[in-house]
Amino acid sequence: MTPVDLTEEHVVLLDAAGITADVARAAGVRSVTDVDGLPEAHRWCRQGPGIVFPWHSPNGVVVDQYRPDTAVTIDDVERRYLWPKGRGPVLNVHPDHADRLATATTIAIVEGTKQTLAAVTAAGPDVAVVGIAGCFGWSTDGAPVADVGAIPWASRDVVVIFDADVATNPNVHEAATRLGQELELRGADRIRWARLPGGGKQGLDDVLASRRTDGSAALPFATLIDTAGKLPRKPTKRGAFMGSDGLMVAKLVAAVRDRHHLAVDPGDRLLVYADGVYVDGRHTVTATIGDLLGDGYRPLHARAAVELLTSRLVADGLVIGDAPRSVLVNVANGLLDPFTGTLTPH
């Protein structure tokens, strides 16, 4: 079978992303109903149905990107959008926006495939939309791709619209910073950054689709352009024990217990096993928390971890009282049974 125009299911999927069928069809977006309809460059995938998204390079090249309805796992990584093998990044200029590149007041750089088409659907006549596949999709091996040179940036107002994680992900923020530097070198008059509401990987399509009025997202898109400003401050790189909501206390406590044999006394004092005996472990535990958190350590982190750690040890019955619980005698080289003379390791 050959690719079909657009199935009803795919029209619904696109509409949910704020993309009209007319905008999609004008870009050559089409449905694939089975593997026989896959573009030649994607026959290796052997997975259908799906949608073909043509990327229209400003240099005149058209590259098909394929989105199977069910993600493909490649090298243990789930992939949703697939490029022809060996194909480097290209920029995407919708056919309806090709002529705008030289005349529009503002050029909007949008991260993502559906996000780009949602922007084209919502953009007014004074905005030209340029799509990039990911935050680093404008470059390869640290250098800008040839398509960047095909766009007239000089003396233009440029608004960059990355996903919401530009404010929280240091790698995405680094990509945004480098893109801004590249645009400065190419003479852009003003470079601004749109701030998407929400967090995580929420993209422009999510924002626009949920804020349409009478079927149009023109107003929220124009507002994002008008209110764009400086790039957010670079986020602090999170350690292994820091999540989006702060310290992952349970994970930190588990890591401390992996390093030491711990218990508590009846007064909830932390004890650590060392050289055959349990001794005061407060400083050992605090030092271990500091090692695990590194420069992210804060006293309040230690307090939270020690509180949970103490409770877990009590709940697990690891409380050492004053009365002996065994007839074994702790000696320098092991545990001695005074009745049998048997020596076992600590």
Short mmCIF file of N, CA, C and O in Angstrom, two decimals, residues 175-284:
data_model
loop_
_atom_site.label_atom_id
_atom_site.label_comp_id
_atom_site.label_asym_id
_atom_site.label_seq_id
_atom_site.Cartn_x
_atom_site.Cartn_y
_atom_site.Cartn_z
N ALA A 175 22.22 24.33 25.59
CA ALA A 175 21.88 24.41 24.16
C ALA A 175 21.28 25.76 23.81
O ALA A 175 21.60 26.35 22.77
N ALA A 176 20.41 26.27 24.68
CA ALA A 176 19.79 27.57 24.45
C ALA A 176 20.84 28.68 24.47
O ALA A 176 20.80 29.60 23.64
N THR A 177 21.77 28.60 25.40
CA THR A 177 22.83 29.61 25.49
C THR A 177 23.68 29.62 24.22
O THR A 177 23.98 30.69 23.66
N ARG A 178 24.06 28.45 23.75
CA ARG A 178 24.89 28.37 22.54
C ARG A 178 24.13 28.87 21.31
O ARG A 178 24.71 29.53 20.44
N LEU A 179 22.84 28.56 21.24
CA LEU A 179 22.04 29.04 20.12
C LEU A 179 21.98 30.56 20.14
O LEU A 179 22.12 31.22 19.09
N GLY A 180 21.79 31.14 21.31
CA GLY A 180 21.78 32.59 21.42
C GLY A 180 23.08 33.21 20.96
O GLY A 180 23.09 34.23 20.24
N GLN A 181 24.21 32.61 21.33
CA GLN A 181 25.51 33.11 20.90
C GLN A 181 25.66 33.03 19.38
O GLN A 181 26.20 33.95 18.75
N GLU A 182 25.16 31.95 18.80
CA GLU A 182 25.24 31.78 17.34
C GLU A 182 24.42 32.85 16.63
O GLU A 182 24.86 33.44 15.63
N LEU A 183 23.24 33.13 17.13
CA LEU A 183 22.38 34.13 16.51
C LEU A 183 22.97 35.53 16.64
O LEU A 183 22.84 36.37 15.74
N GLU A 184 23.64 35.80 17.76
CA GLU A 184 24.32 37.09 17.93
C GLU A 184 25.40 37.25 16.87
O GLU A 184 25.55 38.32 16.27
N LEU A 185 26.18 36.19 16.65
CA LEU A 185 27.25 36.26 15.65
C LEU A 185 26.70 36.50 14.25
O LEU A 185 27.38 37.09 13.41
N ARG A 186 25.47 36.08 14.03
CA ARG A 186 24.86 36.24 12.70
C ARG A 186 24.05 37.53 12.60
O ARG A 186 23.33 37.74 11.61
N GLY A 187 24.15 38.38 13.61
CA GLY A 187 23.61 39.72 13.50
C GLY A 187 22.17 39.91 13.90
O GLY A 187 21.57 40.95 13.60
N ALA A 188 21.59 38.93 14.61
CA ALA A 188 20.20 39.11 15.06
C ALA A 188 20.10 40.37 15.91
O ALA A 188 20.93 40.62 16.78
N ASP A 189 19.10 41.17 15.66
CA ASP A 189 18.95 42.44 16.36
C ASP A 189 18.56 42.24 17.81
O ASP A 189 19.04 42.93 18.72
N ARG A 190 17.67 41.29 18.05
CA ARG A 190 17.18 41.01 19.39
C ARG A 190 16.86 39.53 19.49
O ARG A 190 16.24 38.96 18.61
N ILE A 191 17.28 38.90 20.59
CA ILE A 191 17.03 37.48 20.82
C ILE A 191 16.28 37.36 22.14
O ILE A 191 16.76 37.80 23.18
N ARG A 192 15.10 36.78 22.08
CA ARG A 192 14.28 36.65 23.27
C ARG A 192 13.85 35.19 23.45
O ARG A 192 13.89 34.40 22.52
N TRP A 193 13.40 34.88 24.66
CA TRP A 193 13.08 33.50 25.02
C TRP A 193 11.66 33.45 25.57
O TRP A 193 11.34 34.11 26.55
N ALA A 194 10.81 32.66 24.93
CA ALA A 194 9.44 32.50 25.42
C ALA A 194 9.44 31.58 26.63
O ALA A 194 10.16 30.58 26.66
N ARG A 195 8.65 31.92 27.61
CA ARG A 195 8.54 31.11 28.83
C ARG A 195 7.22 30.35 28.80
O ARG A 195 6.15 30.96 28.90
N LEU A 196 7.31 29.04 28.65
CA LEU A 196 6.10 28.22 28.65
C LEU A 196 5.67 27.95 30.08
O LEU A 196 6.50 27.67 30.95
N PRO A 197 4.36 28.00 30.35
CA PRO A 197 3.90 27.63 31.69
C PRO A 197 4.06 26.14 31.92
O PRO A 197 4.20 25.37 30.97
N GLY A 198 4.03 25.74 33.17
CA GLY A 198 4.20 24.33 33.49
C GLY A 198 5.67 23.98 33.64
O GLY A 198 6.52 24.83 33.81
N GLY A 199 5.97 22.72 33.56
CA GLY A 199 7.34 22.27 33.74
C GLY A 199 7.59 21.00 32.97
O GLY A 199 6.78 20.56 32.14
N GLY A 200 8.74 20.37 33.27
CA GLY A 200 9.09 19.13 32.59
C GLY A 200 9.24 19.33 31.10
O GLY A 200 9.75 20.34 30.63
N LYS A 201 8.78 18.35 30.33
CA LYS A 201 8.92 18.38 28.88
C LYS A 201 7.70 18.98 28.18
O LYS A 201 7.49 18.75 26.99
N GLN A 202 6.88 19.74 28.89
CA GLN A 202 5.71 20.34 28.24
C GLN A 202 6.16 21.22 27.09
O GLN A 202 7.02 22.09 27.24
N GLY A 203 5.58 20.98 25.92
CA GLY A 203 5.99 21.72 24.73
C GLY A 203 4.95 22.73 24.30
O GLY A 203 3.85 22.84 24.87
N LEU A 204 5.28 23.47 23.25
CA LEU A 204 4.40 24.52 22.76
C LEU A 204 3.06 23.96 22.31
O LEU A 204 2.02 24.60 22.50
N ASP A 205 3.06 22.76 21.71
CA ASP A 205 1.80 22.19 21.25
C ASP A 205 0.85 21.93 22.42
O ASP A 205 -0.36 22.17 22.31
N ASP A 206 1.40 21.46 23.56
CA ASP A 206 0.55 21.24 24.74
C ASP A 206 -0.06 22.55 25.22
O ASP A 206 -1.25 22.60 25.57
N VAL A 207 0.76 23.60 25.24
CA VAL A 207 0.30 24.90 25.74
C VAL A 207 -0.79 25.48 24.83
O VAL A 207 -1.83 25.94 25.29
N LEU A 208 -0.54 25.46 23.52
CA LEU A 208 -1.48 26.08 22.59
C LEU A 208 -2.78 25.30 22.48
O LEU A 208 -3.88 25.88 22.46
N ALA A 209 -2.68 23.97 22.41
CA ALA A 209 -3.89 23.15 22.22
C ALA A 209 -4.86 23.31 23.37
O ALA A 209 -6.09 23.26 23.17
N SER A 210 -4.35 23.51 24.58
CA SER A 210 -5.22 23.60 25.75
C SER A 210 -5.76 25.00 25.99
O SER A 210 -6.53 25.22 26.92
N ARG A 211 -5.35 25.96 25.14
CA ARG A 211 -5.76 27.35 25.36
C ARG A 211 -6.43 27.96 24.13
O ARG A 211 -6.44 29.18 23.97
N ARG A 212 -6.98 27.12 23.28
CA ARG A 212 -7.66 27.64 22.09
C ARG A 212 -9.00 28.27 22.45
O ARG A 212 -9.70 27.81 23.35
N THR A 213 -9.32 29.32 21.73
CA THR A 213 -10.62 29.97 21.85
C THR A 213 -11.29 29.94 20.49
O THR A 213 -10.71 30.43 19.50
N ASP A 214 -12.47 29.36 20.43
CA ASP A 214 -13.18 29.19 19.15
C ASP A 214 -12.28 28.49 18.14
O ASP A 214 -12.26 28.83 16.94
N GLY A 215 -11.51 27.52 18.63
CA GLY A 215 -10.67 26.72 17.75
C GLY A 215 -9.36 27.34 17.36
O GLY A 215 -8.59 26.76 16.60
N SER A 216 -9.04 28.53 17.89
CA SER A 216 -7.82 29.23 17.49
C SER A 216 -6.91 29.45 18.70
O SER A 216 -7.37 29.82 19.79
N ALA A 217 -5.60 29.25 18.47
CA ALA A 217 -4.60 29.53 19.50
C ALA A 217 -3.79 30.77 19.15
O ALA A 217 -2.69 30.97 19.66
N ALA A 218 -4.33 31.62 18.28
CA ALA A 218 -3.60 32.81 17.84
C ALA A 218 -3.27 33.74 19.01
O ALA A 218 -2.17 34.28 19.09
N LEU A 219 -4.24 33.92 19.92
CA LEU A 219 -4.01 34.84 21.03
C LEU A 219 -2.92 34.35 21.99
O LEU A 219 -1.98 35.11 22.29
N PRO A 220 -2.97 33.09 22.49
CA PRO A 220 -1.90 32.66 23.39
C PRO A 220 -0.54 32.65 22.71
O PRO A 220 0.49 32.95 23.35
N PHE A 221 -0.48 32.32 21.41
CA PHE A 221 0.81 32.32 20.72
C PHE A 221 1.34 33.75 20.61
O PHE A 221 2.53 34.00 20.88
N ALA A 222 0.49 34.70 20.25
CA ALA A 222 0.93 36.09 20.14
C ALA A 222 1.38 36.61 21.50
O ALA A 222 2.35 37.37 21.59
N THR A 223 0.71 36.17 22.56
CA THR A 223 1.11 36.59 23.91
C THR A 223 2.48 36.05 24.28
O THR A 223 3.31 36.76 24.87
N LEU A 224 2.75 34.79 23.92
CA LEU A 224 4.08 34.22 24.18
C LEU A 224 5.17 35.01 23.45
O LEU A 224 6.25 35.24 24.00
N ILE A 225 4.89 35.41 22.22
CA ILE A 225 5.85 36.19 21.45
C ILE A 225 6.05 37.57 22.09
O ILE A 225 7.19 38.03 22.29
N ASP A 226 4.96 38.21 22.46
CA ASP A 226 5.04 39.57 23.01
C ASP A 226 5.73 39.62 24.36
O ASP A 226 6.41 40.61 24.69
N THR A 227 5.54 38.56 25.17
CA THR A 227 6.08 38.57 26.53
C THR A 227 7.44 37.88 26.66
O THR A 227 7.97 37.77 27.76
N ALA A 228 7.98 37.41 25.55
CA ALA A 228 9.29 36.74 25.60
C ALA A 228 10.35 37.72 26.11
O ALA A 228 10.29 38.93 25.83
N GLY A 229 11.30 37.19 26.84
CA GLY A 229 12.34 38.05 27.42
C GLY A 229 13.68 37.36 27.51
O GLY A 229 14.06 36.60 26.62
N LYS A 230 14.37 37.56 28.61
CA LYS A 230 15.71 37.01 28.78
C LYS A 230 15.66 35.50 29.03
O LYS A 230 14.67 34.97 29.54
N LEU A 231 16.76 34.84 28.69
CA LEU A 231 16.89 33.42 28.99
C LEU A 231 16.88 33.24 30.51
O LEU A 231 17.57 33.98 31.22
N PRO A 232 16.12 32.27 31.03
CA PRO A 232 16.11 32.07 32.49
C PRO A 232 17.51 31.77 33.02
O PRO A 232 18.40 31.34 32.28
N ARG A 233 17.68 32.01 34.28
CA ARG A 233 18.97 31.72 34.93
C ARG A 233 19.30 30.24 34.79
O ARG A 233 18.42 29.38 34.83
N LYS A 234 20.58 29.95 34.63
CA LYS A 234 21.01 28.56 34.46
C LYS A 234 20.66 27.75 35.70
O LYS A 234 21.01 28.12 36.82
N PRO A 235 19.95 26.61 35.51
CA PRO A 235 19.57 25.80 36.67
C PRO A 235 20.77 25.08 37.26
O PRO A 235 21.74 24.78 36.56
N THR A 236 20.72 24.83 38.55
CA THR A 236 21.77 24.07 39.21
C THR A 236 21.66 22.61 38.81
O THR A 236 20.58 22.04 38.79
N LYS A 237 22.79 22.00 38.54
CA LYS A 237 22.80 20.59 38.16
C LYS A 237 22.44 19.74 39.36
O LYS A 237 23.05 19.84 40.42
N ARG A 238 21.46 18.91 39.22
CA ARG A 238 21.00 18.09 40.32
C ARG A 238 21.92 16.89 40.53
O ARG A 238 22.40 16.29 39.58
N GLY A 239 22.11 16.56 41.80
CA GLY A 239 22.83 15.35 42.11
C GLY A 239 21.92 14.13 42.02
O GLY A 239 20.72 14.24 41.72
N ALA A 240 22.48 12.97 42.34
CA ALA A 240 21.72 11.73 42.21
C ALA A 240 20.57 11.65 43.21
O ALA A 240 19.65 10.86 43.03
N PHE A 241 20.61 12.48 44.27
CA PHE A 241 19.59 12.40 45.31
C PHE A 241 18.67 13.62 45.31
O PHE A 241 17.93 13.84 46.28
N MET A 242 18.70 14.41 44.24
CA MET A 242 17.83 15.57 44.14
C MET A 242 16.85 15.38 43.01
O MET A 242 17.23 15.09 41.88
N GLY A 243 15.57 15.52 43.32
CA GLY A 243 14.53 15.42 42.31
C GLY A 243 13.88 16.76 42.07
O GLY A 243 14.31 17.78 42.61
N SER A 244 12.84 16.76 41.27
CA SER A 244 12.15 18.02 40.95
C SER A 244 11.51 18.64 42.19
O SER A 244 11.31 19.86 42.24
N ASP A 245 11.21 17.82 43.20
CA ASP A 245 10.60 18.35 44.43
C ASP A 245 11.59 18.49 45.56
O ASP A 245 11.21 18.69 46.71
N GLY A 246 12.89 18.38 45.26
CA GLY A 246 13.90 18.52 46.30
C GLY A 246 14.60 17.22 46.63
O GLY A 246 14.70 16.31 45.81
N LEU A 247 15.08 17.10 47.87
CA LEU A 247 15.85 15.94 48.30
C LEU A 247 15.00 14.67 48.31
O LEU A 247 13.89 14.65 48.85
N MET A 248 15.54 13.61 47.71
CA MET A 248 14.89 12.30 47.75
C MET A 248 15.40 11.57 48.99
O MET A 248 16.38 10.82 48.96
N VAL A 249 14.74 11.83 50.11
CA VAL A 249 15.24 11.41 51.42
C VAL A 249 15.33 9.89 51.52
O VAL A 249 16.32 9.34 52.01
N ALA A 250 14.30 9.20 51.07
CA ALA A 250 14.29 7.73 51.18
C ALA A 250 15.46 7.12 50.41
O ALA A 250 16.10 6.17 50.88
N LYS A 251 15.75 7.65 49.23
CA LYS A 251 16.86 7.15 48.44
C LYS A 251 18.19 7.41 49.15
O LYS A 251 19.08 6.56 49.16
N LEU A 252 18.31 8.58 49.77
CA LEU A 252 19.54 8.91 50.50
C LEU A 252 19.72 7.99 51.70
O LEU A 252 20.82 7.50 51.96
N VAL A 253 18.65 7.75 52.45
CA VAL A 253 18.73 6.86 53.62
C VAL A 253 19.15 5.46 53.20
O VAL A 253 19.98 4.82 53.85
N ALA A 254 18.59 4.97 52.09
CA ALA A 254 18.96 3.63 51.60
C ALA A 254 20.45 3.57 51.26
O ALA A 254 21.12 2.56 51.53
N ALA A 255 20.97 4.66 50.68
CA ALA A 255 22.39 4.69 50.32
C ALA A 255 23.28 4.70 51.57
O ALA A 255 24.34 4.05 51.59
N VAL A 256 22.87 5.40 52.61
CA VAL A 256 23.63 5.42 53.86
C VAL A 256 23.64 4.02 54.48
O VAL A 256 24.69 3.53 54.94
N ARG A 257 22.50 3.35 54.48
CA ARG A 257 22.42 2.01 55.06
C ARG A 257 23.22 0.99 54.25
O ARG A 257 23.69 -0.01 54.80
N ASP A 258 23.37 1.24 52.96
CA ASP A 258 24.20 0.35 52.15
C ASP A 258 25.67 0.45 52.54
O ASP A 258 26.44 -0.50 52.36
N ARG A 259 26.07 1.58 53.08
CA ARG A 259 27.49 1.80 53.41
C ARG A 259 27.85 1.35 54.83
O ARG A 259 29.02 1.08 55.10
N HIS A 260 26.88 1.32 55.73
CA HIS A 260 27.19 1.04 57.14
C HIS A 260 26.17 0.09 57.74
O HIS A 260 25.00 0.07 57.35
N HIS A 261 26.63 -0.69 58.75
CA HIS A 261 25.72 -1.44 59.61
C HIS A 261 25.33 -0.50 60.74
O HIS A 261 26.18 -0.05 61.51
N LEU A 262 24.05 -0.19 60.83
CA LEU A 262 23.58 0.83 61.78
C LEU A 262 22.55 0.26 62.74
O LEU A 262 21.87 -0.73 62.45
N ALA A 263 22.45 0.91 63.87
CA ALA A 263 21.42 0.60 64.86
C ALA A 263 21.18 1.88 65.67
O ALA A 263 21.82 2.91 65.41
N VAL A 264 20.26 1.79 66.63
CA VAL A 264 20.02 2.91 67.55
C VAL A 264 19.98 2.36 68.97
O VAL A 264 19.73 1.17 69.20
N ASP A 265 20.25 3.25 69.94
CA ASP A 265 20.09 2.84 71.34
C ASP A 265 18.70 3.27 71.80
O ASP A 265 17.95 3.90 71.04
N PRO A 266 18.31 2.94 73.02
CA PRO A 266 16.95 3.28 73.48
C PRO A 266 16.66 4.78 73.46
O PRO A 266 15.49 5.19 73.45
N GLY A 267 17.69 5.61 73.44
CA GLY A 267 17.48 7.06 73.37
C GLY A 267 17.51 7.60 71.96
O GLY A 267 17.64 8.81 71.75
N ASP A 268 17.41 6.73 70.97
CA ASP A 268 17.42 7.08 69.54
C ASP A 268 18.76 7.65 69.08
O ASP A 268 18.82 8.35 68.06
N ARG A 269 19.81 7.34 69.77
CA ARG A 269 21.14 7.76 69.32
C ARG A 269 21.60 6.80 68.24
O ARG A 269 21.54 5.58 68.40
N LEU A 270 22.09 7.32 67.12
CA LEU A 270 22.56 6.48 66.03
C LEU A 270 23.86 5.78 66.42
O LEU A 270 24.77 6.39 66.99
N LEU A 271 23.94 4.50 66.09
CA LEU A 271 25.12 3.70 66.35
C LEU A 271 25.60 3.08 65.05
O LEU A 271 24.80 2.69 64.20
N VAL A 272 26.92 2.99 64.89
CA VAL A 272 27.50 2.38 63.71
C VAL A 272 28.43 1.26 64.15
O VAL A 272 29.16 1.39 65.15
N TYR A 273 28.40 0.17 63.42
CA TYR A 273 29.22 -1.00 63.76
C TYR A 273 30.64 -0.77 63.24
O TYR A 273 30.86 -0.52 62.06
N ALA A 274 31.61 -0.86 64.15
CA ALA A 274 33.01 -0.67 63.77
C ALA A 274 33.90 -1.51 64.66
O ALA A 274 33.81 -1.44 65.89
N ASP A 275 34.74 -2.33 64.05
CA ASP A 275 35.73 -3.15 64.78
C ASP A 275 35.08 -4.00 65.86
O ASP A 275 35.59 -4.11 66.99
N GLY A 276 33.94 -4.57 65.53
CA GLY A 276 33.35 -5.52 66.44
C GLY A 276 32.35 -4.95 67.43
O GLY A 276 31.73 -5.71 68.18
N VAL A 277 32.20 -3.64 67.48
CA VAL A 277 31.27 -3.04 68.44
C VAL A 277 30.47 -1.94 67.76
O VAL A 277 30.87 -1.40 66.73
N TYR A 278 29.32 -1.63 68.36
CA TYR A 278 28.53 -0.49 67.91
C TYR A 278 28.95 0.74 68.70
O TYR A 278 28.96 0.72 69.94
N VAL A 279 29.31 1.82 67.99
CA VAL A 279 29.76 3.05 68.63
C VAL A 279 28.90 4.21 68.14
O VAL A 279 28.11 4.06 67.19
N ASP A 280 29.06 5.35 68.79
CA ASP A 280 28.31 6.55 68.39
C ASP A 280 28.54 6.82 66.90
O ASP A 280 29.68 6.98 66.45
N GLY A 281 27.46 6.85 66.13
CA GLY A 281 27.59 6.97 64.68
C GLY A 281 27.12 8.28 64.09
O GLY A 281 27.03 8.42 62.86
N ARG A 282 26.82 9.26 64.96
CA ARG A 282 26.26 10.51 64.44
C ARG A 282 27.18 11.19 63.43
O ARG A 282 26.76 11.60 62.35
N HIS A 283 28.46 11.32 63.77
CA HIS A 283 29.38 12.01 62.88
C HIS A 283 29.66 11.19 61.62
O HIS A 283 29.80 11.74 60.53
N THR A 284 29.73 9.87 61.79
CA THR A 284 29.95 9.00 60.62
C THR A 284 28.81 9.13 59.63
O THR A 284 29.03 9.24 58.41
#
